Structures are given as structure tokens and as C-alpha cells.
Coordinates of C-alpha atoms and ligand atoms in Angstrom, one line a residue:
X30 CA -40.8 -12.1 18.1
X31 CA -37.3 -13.1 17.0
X32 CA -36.9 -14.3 13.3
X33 CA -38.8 -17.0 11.5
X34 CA -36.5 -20.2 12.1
X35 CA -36.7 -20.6 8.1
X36 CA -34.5 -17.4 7.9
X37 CA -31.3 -17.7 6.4
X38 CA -28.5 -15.6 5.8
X39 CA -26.8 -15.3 2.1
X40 CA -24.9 -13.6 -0.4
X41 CA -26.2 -12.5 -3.5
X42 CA -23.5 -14.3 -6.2
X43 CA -26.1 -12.8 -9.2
X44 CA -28.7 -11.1 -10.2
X45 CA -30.4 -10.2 -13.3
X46 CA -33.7 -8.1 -13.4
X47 CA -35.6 -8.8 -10.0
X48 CA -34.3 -12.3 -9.8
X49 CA -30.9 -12.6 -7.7
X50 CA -29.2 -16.2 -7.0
X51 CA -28.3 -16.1 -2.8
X52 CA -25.4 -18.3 -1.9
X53 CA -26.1 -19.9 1.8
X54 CA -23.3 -20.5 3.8
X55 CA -22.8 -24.5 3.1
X56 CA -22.4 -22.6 -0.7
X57 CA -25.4 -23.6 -2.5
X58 CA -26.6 -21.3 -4.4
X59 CA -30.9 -20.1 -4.5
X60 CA -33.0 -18.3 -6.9
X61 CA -34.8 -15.7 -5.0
X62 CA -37.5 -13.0 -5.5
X63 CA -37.0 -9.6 -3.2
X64 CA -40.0 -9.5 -0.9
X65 CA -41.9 -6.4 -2.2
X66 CA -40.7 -4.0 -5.2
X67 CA -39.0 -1.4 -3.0
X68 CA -36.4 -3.7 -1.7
X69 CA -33.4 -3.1 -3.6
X70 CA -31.2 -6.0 -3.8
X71 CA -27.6 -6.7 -6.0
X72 CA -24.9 -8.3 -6.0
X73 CA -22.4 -8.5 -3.7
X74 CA -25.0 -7.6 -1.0
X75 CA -25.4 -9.9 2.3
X76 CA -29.5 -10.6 3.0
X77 CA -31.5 -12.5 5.0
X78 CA -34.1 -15.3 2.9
X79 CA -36.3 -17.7 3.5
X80 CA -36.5 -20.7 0.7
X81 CA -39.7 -21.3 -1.5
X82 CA -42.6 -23.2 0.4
X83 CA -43.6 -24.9 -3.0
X84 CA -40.4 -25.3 -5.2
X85 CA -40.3 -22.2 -6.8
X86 CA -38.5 -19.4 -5.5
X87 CA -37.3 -18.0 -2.6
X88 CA -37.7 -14.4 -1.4
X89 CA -34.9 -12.0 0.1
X90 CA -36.5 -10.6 3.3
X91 CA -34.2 -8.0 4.3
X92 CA -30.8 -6.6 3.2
X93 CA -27.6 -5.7 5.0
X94 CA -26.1 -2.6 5.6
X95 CA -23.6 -1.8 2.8
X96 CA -20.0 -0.5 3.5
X97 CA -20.3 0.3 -0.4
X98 CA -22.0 1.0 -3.3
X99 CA -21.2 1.2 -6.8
X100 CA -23.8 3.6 -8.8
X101 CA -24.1 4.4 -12.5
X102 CA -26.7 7.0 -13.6
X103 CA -30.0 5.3 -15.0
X104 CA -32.0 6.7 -18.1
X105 CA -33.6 9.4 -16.0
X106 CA -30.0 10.7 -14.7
X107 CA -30.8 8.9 -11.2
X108 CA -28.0 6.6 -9.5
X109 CA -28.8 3.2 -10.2
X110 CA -26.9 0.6 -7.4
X111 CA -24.7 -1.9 -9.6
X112 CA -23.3 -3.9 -6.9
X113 CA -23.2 -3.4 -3.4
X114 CA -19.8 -4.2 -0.8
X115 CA -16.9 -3.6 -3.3
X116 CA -13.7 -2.8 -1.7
X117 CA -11.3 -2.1 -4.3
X118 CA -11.3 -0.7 -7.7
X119 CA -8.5 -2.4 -9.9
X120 CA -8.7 0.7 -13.0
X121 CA -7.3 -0.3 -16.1
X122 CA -5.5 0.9 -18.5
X123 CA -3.2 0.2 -21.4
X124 CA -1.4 1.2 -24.7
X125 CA -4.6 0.6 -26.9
X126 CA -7.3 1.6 -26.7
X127 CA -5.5 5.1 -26.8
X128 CA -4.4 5.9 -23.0
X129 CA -6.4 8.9 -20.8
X130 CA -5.2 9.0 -17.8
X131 CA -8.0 11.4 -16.8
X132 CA -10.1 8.2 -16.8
X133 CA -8.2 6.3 -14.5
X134 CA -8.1 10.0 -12.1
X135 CA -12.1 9.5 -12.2
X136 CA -12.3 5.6 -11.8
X137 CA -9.6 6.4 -8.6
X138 CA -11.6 9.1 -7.6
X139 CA -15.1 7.7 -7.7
X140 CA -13.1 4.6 -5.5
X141 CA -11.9 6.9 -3.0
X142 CA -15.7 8.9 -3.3
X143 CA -17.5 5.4 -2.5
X144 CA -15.0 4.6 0.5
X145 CA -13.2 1.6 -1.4
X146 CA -9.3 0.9 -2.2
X147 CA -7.8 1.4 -5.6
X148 CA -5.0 -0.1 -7.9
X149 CA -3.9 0.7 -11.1
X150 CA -3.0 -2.2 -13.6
X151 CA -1.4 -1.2 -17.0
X152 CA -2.0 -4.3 -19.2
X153 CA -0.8 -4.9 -22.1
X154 CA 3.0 -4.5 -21.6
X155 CA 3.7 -7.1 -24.2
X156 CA 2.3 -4.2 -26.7
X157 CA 4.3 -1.6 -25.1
X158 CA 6.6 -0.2 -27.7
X159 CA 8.5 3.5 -27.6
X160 CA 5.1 5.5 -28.8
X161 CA 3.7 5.0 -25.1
X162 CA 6.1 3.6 -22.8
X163 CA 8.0 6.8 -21.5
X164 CA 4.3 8.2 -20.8
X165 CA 3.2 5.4 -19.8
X166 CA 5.7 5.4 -17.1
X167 CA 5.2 9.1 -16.1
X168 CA 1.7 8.1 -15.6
X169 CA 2.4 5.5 -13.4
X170 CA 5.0 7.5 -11.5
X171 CA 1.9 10.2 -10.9
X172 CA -0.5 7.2 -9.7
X173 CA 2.3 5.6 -7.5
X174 CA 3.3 9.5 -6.1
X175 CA -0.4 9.7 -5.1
X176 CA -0.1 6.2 -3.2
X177 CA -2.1 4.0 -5.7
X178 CA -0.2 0.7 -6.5
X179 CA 0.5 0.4 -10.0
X180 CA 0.6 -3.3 -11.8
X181 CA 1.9 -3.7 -14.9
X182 CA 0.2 -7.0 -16.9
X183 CA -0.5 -8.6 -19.4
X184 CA -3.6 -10.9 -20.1
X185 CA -1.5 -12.8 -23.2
X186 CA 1.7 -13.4 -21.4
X187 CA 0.0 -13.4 -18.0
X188 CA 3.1 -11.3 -16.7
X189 CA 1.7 -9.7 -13.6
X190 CA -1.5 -11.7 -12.9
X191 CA -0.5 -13.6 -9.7
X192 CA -0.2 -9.7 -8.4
X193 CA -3.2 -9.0 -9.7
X194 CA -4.4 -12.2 -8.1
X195 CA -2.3 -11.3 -4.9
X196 CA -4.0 -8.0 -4.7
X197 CA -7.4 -9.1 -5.0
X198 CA -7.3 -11.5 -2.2
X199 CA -9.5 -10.9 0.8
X200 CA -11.4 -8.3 -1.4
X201 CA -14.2 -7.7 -3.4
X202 CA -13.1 -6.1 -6.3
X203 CA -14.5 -5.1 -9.7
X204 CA -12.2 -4.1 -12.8
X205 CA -13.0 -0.9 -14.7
X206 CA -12.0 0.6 -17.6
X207 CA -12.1 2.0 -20.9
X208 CA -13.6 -0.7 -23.6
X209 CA -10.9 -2.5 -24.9
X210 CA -8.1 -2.0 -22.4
X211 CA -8.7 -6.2 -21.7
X212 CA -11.1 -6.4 -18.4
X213 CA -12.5 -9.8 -20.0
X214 CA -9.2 -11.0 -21.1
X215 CA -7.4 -10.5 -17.5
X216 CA -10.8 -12.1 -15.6
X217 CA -10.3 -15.2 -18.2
X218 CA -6.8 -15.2 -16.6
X219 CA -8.2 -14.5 -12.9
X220 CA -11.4 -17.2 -12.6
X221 CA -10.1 -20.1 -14.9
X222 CA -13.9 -21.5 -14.7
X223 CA -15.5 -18.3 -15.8
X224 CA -17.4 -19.7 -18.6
X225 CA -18.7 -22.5 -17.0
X226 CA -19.5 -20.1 -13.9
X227 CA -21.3 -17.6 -16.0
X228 CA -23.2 -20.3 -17.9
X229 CA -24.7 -21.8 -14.7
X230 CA -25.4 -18.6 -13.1
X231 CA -27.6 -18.1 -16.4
X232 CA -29.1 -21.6 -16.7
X233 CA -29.5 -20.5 -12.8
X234 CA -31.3 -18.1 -13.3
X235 CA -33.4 -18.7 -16.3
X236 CA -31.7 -16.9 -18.8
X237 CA -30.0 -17.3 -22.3
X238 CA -26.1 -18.4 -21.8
X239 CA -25.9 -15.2 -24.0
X240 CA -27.7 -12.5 -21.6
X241 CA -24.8 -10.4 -20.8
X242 CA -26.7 -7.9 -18.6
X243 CA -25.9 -10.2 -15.2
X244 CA -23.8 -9.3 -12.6
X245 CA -21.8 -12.1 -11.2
X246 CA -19.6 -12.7 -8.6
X247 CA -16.8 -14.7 -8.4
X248 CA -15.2 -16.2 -6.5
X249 CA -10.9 -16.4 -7.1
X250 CA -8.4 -19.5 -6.3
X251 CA -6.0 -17.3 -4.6
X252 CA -9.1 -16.5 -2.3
X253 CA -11.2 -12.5 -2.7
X254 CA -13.7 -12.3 -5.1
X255 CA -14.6 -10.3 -8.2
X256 CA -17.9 -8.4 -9.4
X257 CA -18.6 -8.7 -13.2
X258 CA -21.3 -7.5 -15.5
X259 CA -21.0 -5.0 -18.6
X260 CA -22.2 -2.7 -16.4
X261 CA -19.3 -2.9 -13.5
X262 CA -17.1 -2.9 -16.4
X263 CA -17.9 0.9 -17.9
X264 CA -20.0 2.1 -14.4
X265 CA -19.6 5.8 -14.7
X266 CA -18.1 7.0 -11.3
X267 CA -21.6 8.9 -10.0
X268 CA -22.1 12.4 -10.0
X269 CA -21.0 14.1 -6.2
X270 CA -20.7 17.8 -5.1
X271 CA -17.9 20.1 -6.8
X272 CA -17.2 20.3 -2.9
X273 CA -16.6 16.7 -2.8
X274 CA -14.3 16.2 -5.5
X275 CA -11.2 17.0 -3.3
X276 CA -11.7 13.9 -1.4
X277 CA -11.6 12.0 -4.4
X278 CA -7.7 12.8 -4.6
X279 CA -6.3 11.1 -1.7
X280 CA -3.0 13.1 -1.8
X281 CA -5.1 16.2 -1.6
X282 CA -5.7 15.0 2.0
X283 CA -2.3 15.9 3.9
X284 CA -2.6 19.6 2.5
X285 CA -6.4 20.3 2.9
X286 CA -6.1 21.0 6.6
X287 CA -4.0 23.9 5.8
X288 CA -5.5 25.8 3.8
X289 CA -6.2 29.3 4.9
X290 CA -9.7 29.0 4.1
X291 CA -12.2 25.9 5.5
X292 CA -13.8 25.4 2.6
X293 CA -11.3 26.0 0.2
X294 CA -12.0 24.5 -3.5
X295 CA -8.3 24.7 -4.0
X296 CA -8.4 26.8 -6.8
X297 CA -7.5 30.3 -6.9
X298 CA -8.1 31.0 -3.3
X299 CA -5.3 32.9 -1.3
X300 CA -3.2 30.5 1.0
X301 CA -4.1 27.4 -0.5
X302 CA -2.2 24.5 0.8
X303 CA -2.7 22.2 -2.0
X304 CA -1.5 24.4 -4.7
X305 CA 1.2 25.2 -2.8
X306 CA 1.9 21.4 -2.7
X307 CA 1.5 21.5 -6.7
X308 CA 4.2 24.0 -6.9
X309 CA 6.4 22.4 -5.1
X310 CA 5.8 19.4 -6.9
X311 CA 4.5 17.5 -3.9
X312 CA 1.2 16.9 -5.3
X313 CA 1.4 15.7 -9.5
X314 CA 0.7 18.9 -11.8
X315 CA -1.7 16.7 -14.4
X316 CA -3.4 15.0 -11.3
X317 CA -3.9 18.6 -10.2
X318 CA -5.6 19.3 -13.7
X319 CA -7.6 16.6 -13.3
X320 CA -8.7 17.6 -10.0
X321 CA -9.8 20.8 -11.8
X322 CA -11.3 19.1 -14.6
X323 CA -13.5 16.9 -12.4
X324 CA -14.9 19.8 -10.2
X325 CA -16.1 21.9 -13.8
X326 CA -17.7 18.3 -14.8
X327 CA -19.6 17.9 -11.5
X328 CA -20.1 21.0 -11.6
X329 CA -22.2 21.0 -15.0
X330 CA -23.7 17.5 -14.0
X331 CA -24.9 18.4 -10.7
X332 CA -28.6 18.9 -10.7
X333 CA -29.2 23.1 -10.1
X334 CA -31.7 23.9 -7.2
Ligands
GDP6 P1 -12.3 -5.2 -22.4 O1 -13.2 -4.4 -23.4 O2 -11.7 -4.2 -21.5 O3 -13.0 -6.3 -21.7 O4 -11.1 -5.8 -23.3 P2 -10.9 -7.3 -23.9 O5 -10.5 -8.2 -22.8 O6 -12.1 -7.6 -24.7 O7 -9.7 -7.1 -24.8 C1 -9.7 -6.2 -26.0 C2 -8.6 -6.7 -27.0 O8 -7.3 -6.6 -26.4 C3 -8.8 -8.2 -27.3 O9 -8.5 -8.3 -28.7 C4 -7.8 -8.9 -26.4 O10 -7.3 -10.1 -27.0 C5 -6.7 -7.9 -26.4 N1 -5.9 -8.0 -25.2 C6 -6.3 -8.0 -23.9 N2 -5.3 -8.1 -23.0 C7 -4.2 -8.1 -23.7 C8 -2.8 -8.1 -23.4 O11 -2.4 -8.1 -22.2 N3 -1.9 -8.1 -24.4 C9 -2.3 -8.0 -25.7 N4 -1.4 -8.0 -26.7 N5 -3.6 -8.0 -26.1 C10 -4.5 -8.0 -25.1
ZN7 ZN1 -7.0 24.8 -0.8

């Protein structure tokens, strides 16, 4: 038996708890229900559905393969799926709230981990005064080295935001960050019609206009598409293997090949090709660090058999 004729195929443009809003492809958008409680469904995912026989909602039958997910740990420690089919990871940064660029190395990493692209926008460069900018440079000298684009905006001036745009197009992207670096202020600049998106998404889906927990997607003039919810916005990159972590810093993967040893952690093994690279100054010294840094992390999150 081939599908039911009433099956259609969507995109999930919201959800919020169980209930996810399905765009079909004329671009109306339906409130659905998942068919059965083990079928994970978020936004950004492709599904098949069926509308509601009486009115009331429709159900998600089936979901798509993803190319991606993006996974924050839940109360228990367990990933939780945020969005599914991002492609690129625009990490934020700027002169307030104070800079870490060990943040962005995660955020880039954790991209890299989930097999999506990365940027890296410094906003803010209408605050940019002598305290920051020759570090803030270096930084973006490191990130550049590494083969990251670096974009420098700002969400006041809205220097930079037709890149930003430019960038985003024919992607599904999500910005991440540190609180305060100004994800809201440059998607205000990037969807014009946010509000009124957001507000019919939660009249849409029977919630307040002030239930911020909803992940929406959106879609841009210049053509891609962004993922938003609080959640998207501070995901923590998920918890992987110490192994793992190399792959996470692209530049790493010239050098890993020759290193004397297969499964070298690039540390204090003999023959190591990627410190070698480090001393050479091939590979950034602080990204190194971070490499480092990220490897004791996972190495203290991962769960001990
Ligand atoms: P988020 O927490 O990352 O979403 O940051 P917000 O978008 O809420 O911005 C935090 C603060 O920084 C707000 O007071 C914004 O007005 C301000 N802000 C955001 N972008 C810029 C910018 O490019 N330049 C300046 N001067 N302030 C900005
Ligand atoms: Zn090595």
C-alpha cells in the first residue's frame, strides 16, 4: 500500500511543547499533533501529515531524515533535539558583554561536531573603542587563519547586515551567543516582520504573544532562513568524546593524518603533527589551548562507564 492520498509533505516553521505549526508547500501554515509520543518532531524538520478530519488538528505522521541536529542537555543531562536541519552557525561575539573567545571555539566546534558551516560575526563595532579592538582583531585573525569568515556588525548602525544577510542565504542558520552580545537586535535587523511573525506563530499556536519558549523559523528577504527560540540562542554545544573534539577544529584536519600515532589526542604524544603545526605557527596557539581546554571539559562531562 502506497501512502494515504491525504498525506502531505511540510516543514515545521514552530513548535512549542507537542504542538508544531507545518508549512505545506502552497505556504500555509497547520497546527499539528505528532502521531504517537515517541515521535520526535522540531523545527526545521521536513514531515509527512495528514490535516484534521474534524477542524481540529492535524497530526505529523512521519519525519525526515535529518542532515543535522542541534542538541542542548535536558534536566536529566540527556541531549534534548532544539531544531533539526541547521546548516550554519553564525557565533557571535562582541565588545560587551566581556569577550571569550573560548566560547566562540565551542559554538565553532559544536558546528563543525553536528556537520554544519560556521561564521563568526563581531557586532557591535560602533562600541569598539582601544580597550578591545587590537584583541578583538587578533581574535578575528585566529578565526579567519582557521578558515571561519569573520563579519564585523553592528545591529545600531546596521554596518555589516546585508553580509550577514548575504551569508545566510540558501541556509538555515541559527545565531548563538553569549547573552547580550545582540542576537535579538541583529534578527530585528535580519526579518523586518519579526514581531508580527512571532505573534502569529503564537496566536497560531495557542499561546500567549509573550511565551518565549517557541522555536520559530523564519524566513529572510534576501532568501535562507533562520531558527529562533531562547533556547537556539544559549544551546550548549552537546557533550562528544574527548576523541571527538579534534574534529571540532577544522584546521586540525590537514595535520591529523600525520601524526605518528592513529589515534593521537594531540597532546603530548611523540610525533604529533598538529603541534608541530602549533609551533610553527600554522595552526593559532590560543585555538590550540582551546582545543585542550575542550578535551579536559568533555572529558569531565562524559558519562564514566
Ligand atoms: P542578545 O542577548 O544576544 O539577544 O542581545 P540583545 O540583542 O538583547 O542586545 C543586548 C544589548 O546590546 C541591547 O541593549 C542592545 O540594544 C545592544 N546592542 C545590540 N547590538 C548592538 C550594536 O550593534 N551596537 C550597540 N551599540 N549596541 C547593541
Ligand atoms: Zn597528533
Amino acid at each position: 500500500m502506497g501512502a494515504a492520498p491525504s498525506t502531505h509533505p511540510g516543514r515545521v516553521v514552530a513548535n512549542y511543547g507537542r504542538r508544531v505549526l507545518v508549512r505545506d508547500s502552497s505556504g500555509d501554515t497547520h497546527l499539528c499533533i505528532p502521531r504517537g509520543r515517541r515521535l520526535g518532531v522540531v523545527c526545521g524538520d521536513w514531515v509527512q501529515w495528514e490535516p484534521a478530519a474534524s477542524g481540529d488538528f492535524g497530526t505529523v505522521l512521519s519525519v525526515e531524515a535529518r542532515s543535522s541536529e542541534l542538541t542542548r542537555p535536558d534536566h536529566r543531562g540527556r541531549p534534548e533535539v532544539l531544531a533539526a536541519n541547521v546548516t550554519l552557525v553564525a557565533a557571535v561575539m562582541a565588545p560587551e558583554p566581556m569577550p571569550d573567545p573560548f566560547i566562540i571555539d565551542r559554538y565553532l566546534a559544536a558546528a563543525a561536531l553536528m556537520g554544519a558551516d560556521a561564521i563568526v560575526v563581531v557586532n557591535k563595532v560602533d562600541r569598539i573603542d582601544d580597550k578591545w579592538a587590537g584583541r578583538l582583531d587578533d581574535w578575528a585573525s585566529e578565526f579567519s587563519g582557521a578558515g571561519y569568515d569573520v563579519l564585523r556588525t553592528s545591529a545600531r548602525t546596521a554596518e555589516g547586515i546585508d553580509d550577514l544577510a548575504a551569508c545566510l542565504a540558501g541556509h538555515t542558520g541559527i545565531l548563538a551567543g553569549q547573552s547580550g552580545v545582540g542576537k535579538s537586535s541583529l534578527l530585528n535587523r535580519l526579518v523586518p516582520a519579526i514581531d508580527a511573525a512571532t505573534a502569529s506563530v503564537s496566536s497560531a499556536t495557542g499561546e500567549g504573544r509573550h511565551t518565549t519558549t517557541a522555536s520559530v523559523l523564519h524566513e529572510l528577504p534576501g532568501g535562507g532562513e533562520i531558527i529562533d527560540s531562547p533556547g537556539v540562542r544559549d544551546y550548549a554545544p552537546g557533550v562528544v568524546e574527548p576523541r571527538e573534539v579534534a574534529a571540532g577544529f577544522v584546521e586540525f584536519a590537514d595535520h591529523v593524518p600525520h601524526c605518528r600515532f592513529a589515534n593521537c589526542m594531540h597532546r603530548d604524544e611523540p610525533g604529533c603533527a598538529v603541534k608541530a603545526a602549533v609551533a610553527d605557527g600554522v595552526i593559532a596557539e590560543r585555538r590550540y589551548e582551546s582545543y585542550r581546554r575542550l578535551v579536559r571539559l568533555m572529558e569531565r562531562l562524559a558519562p564514566k562507564y
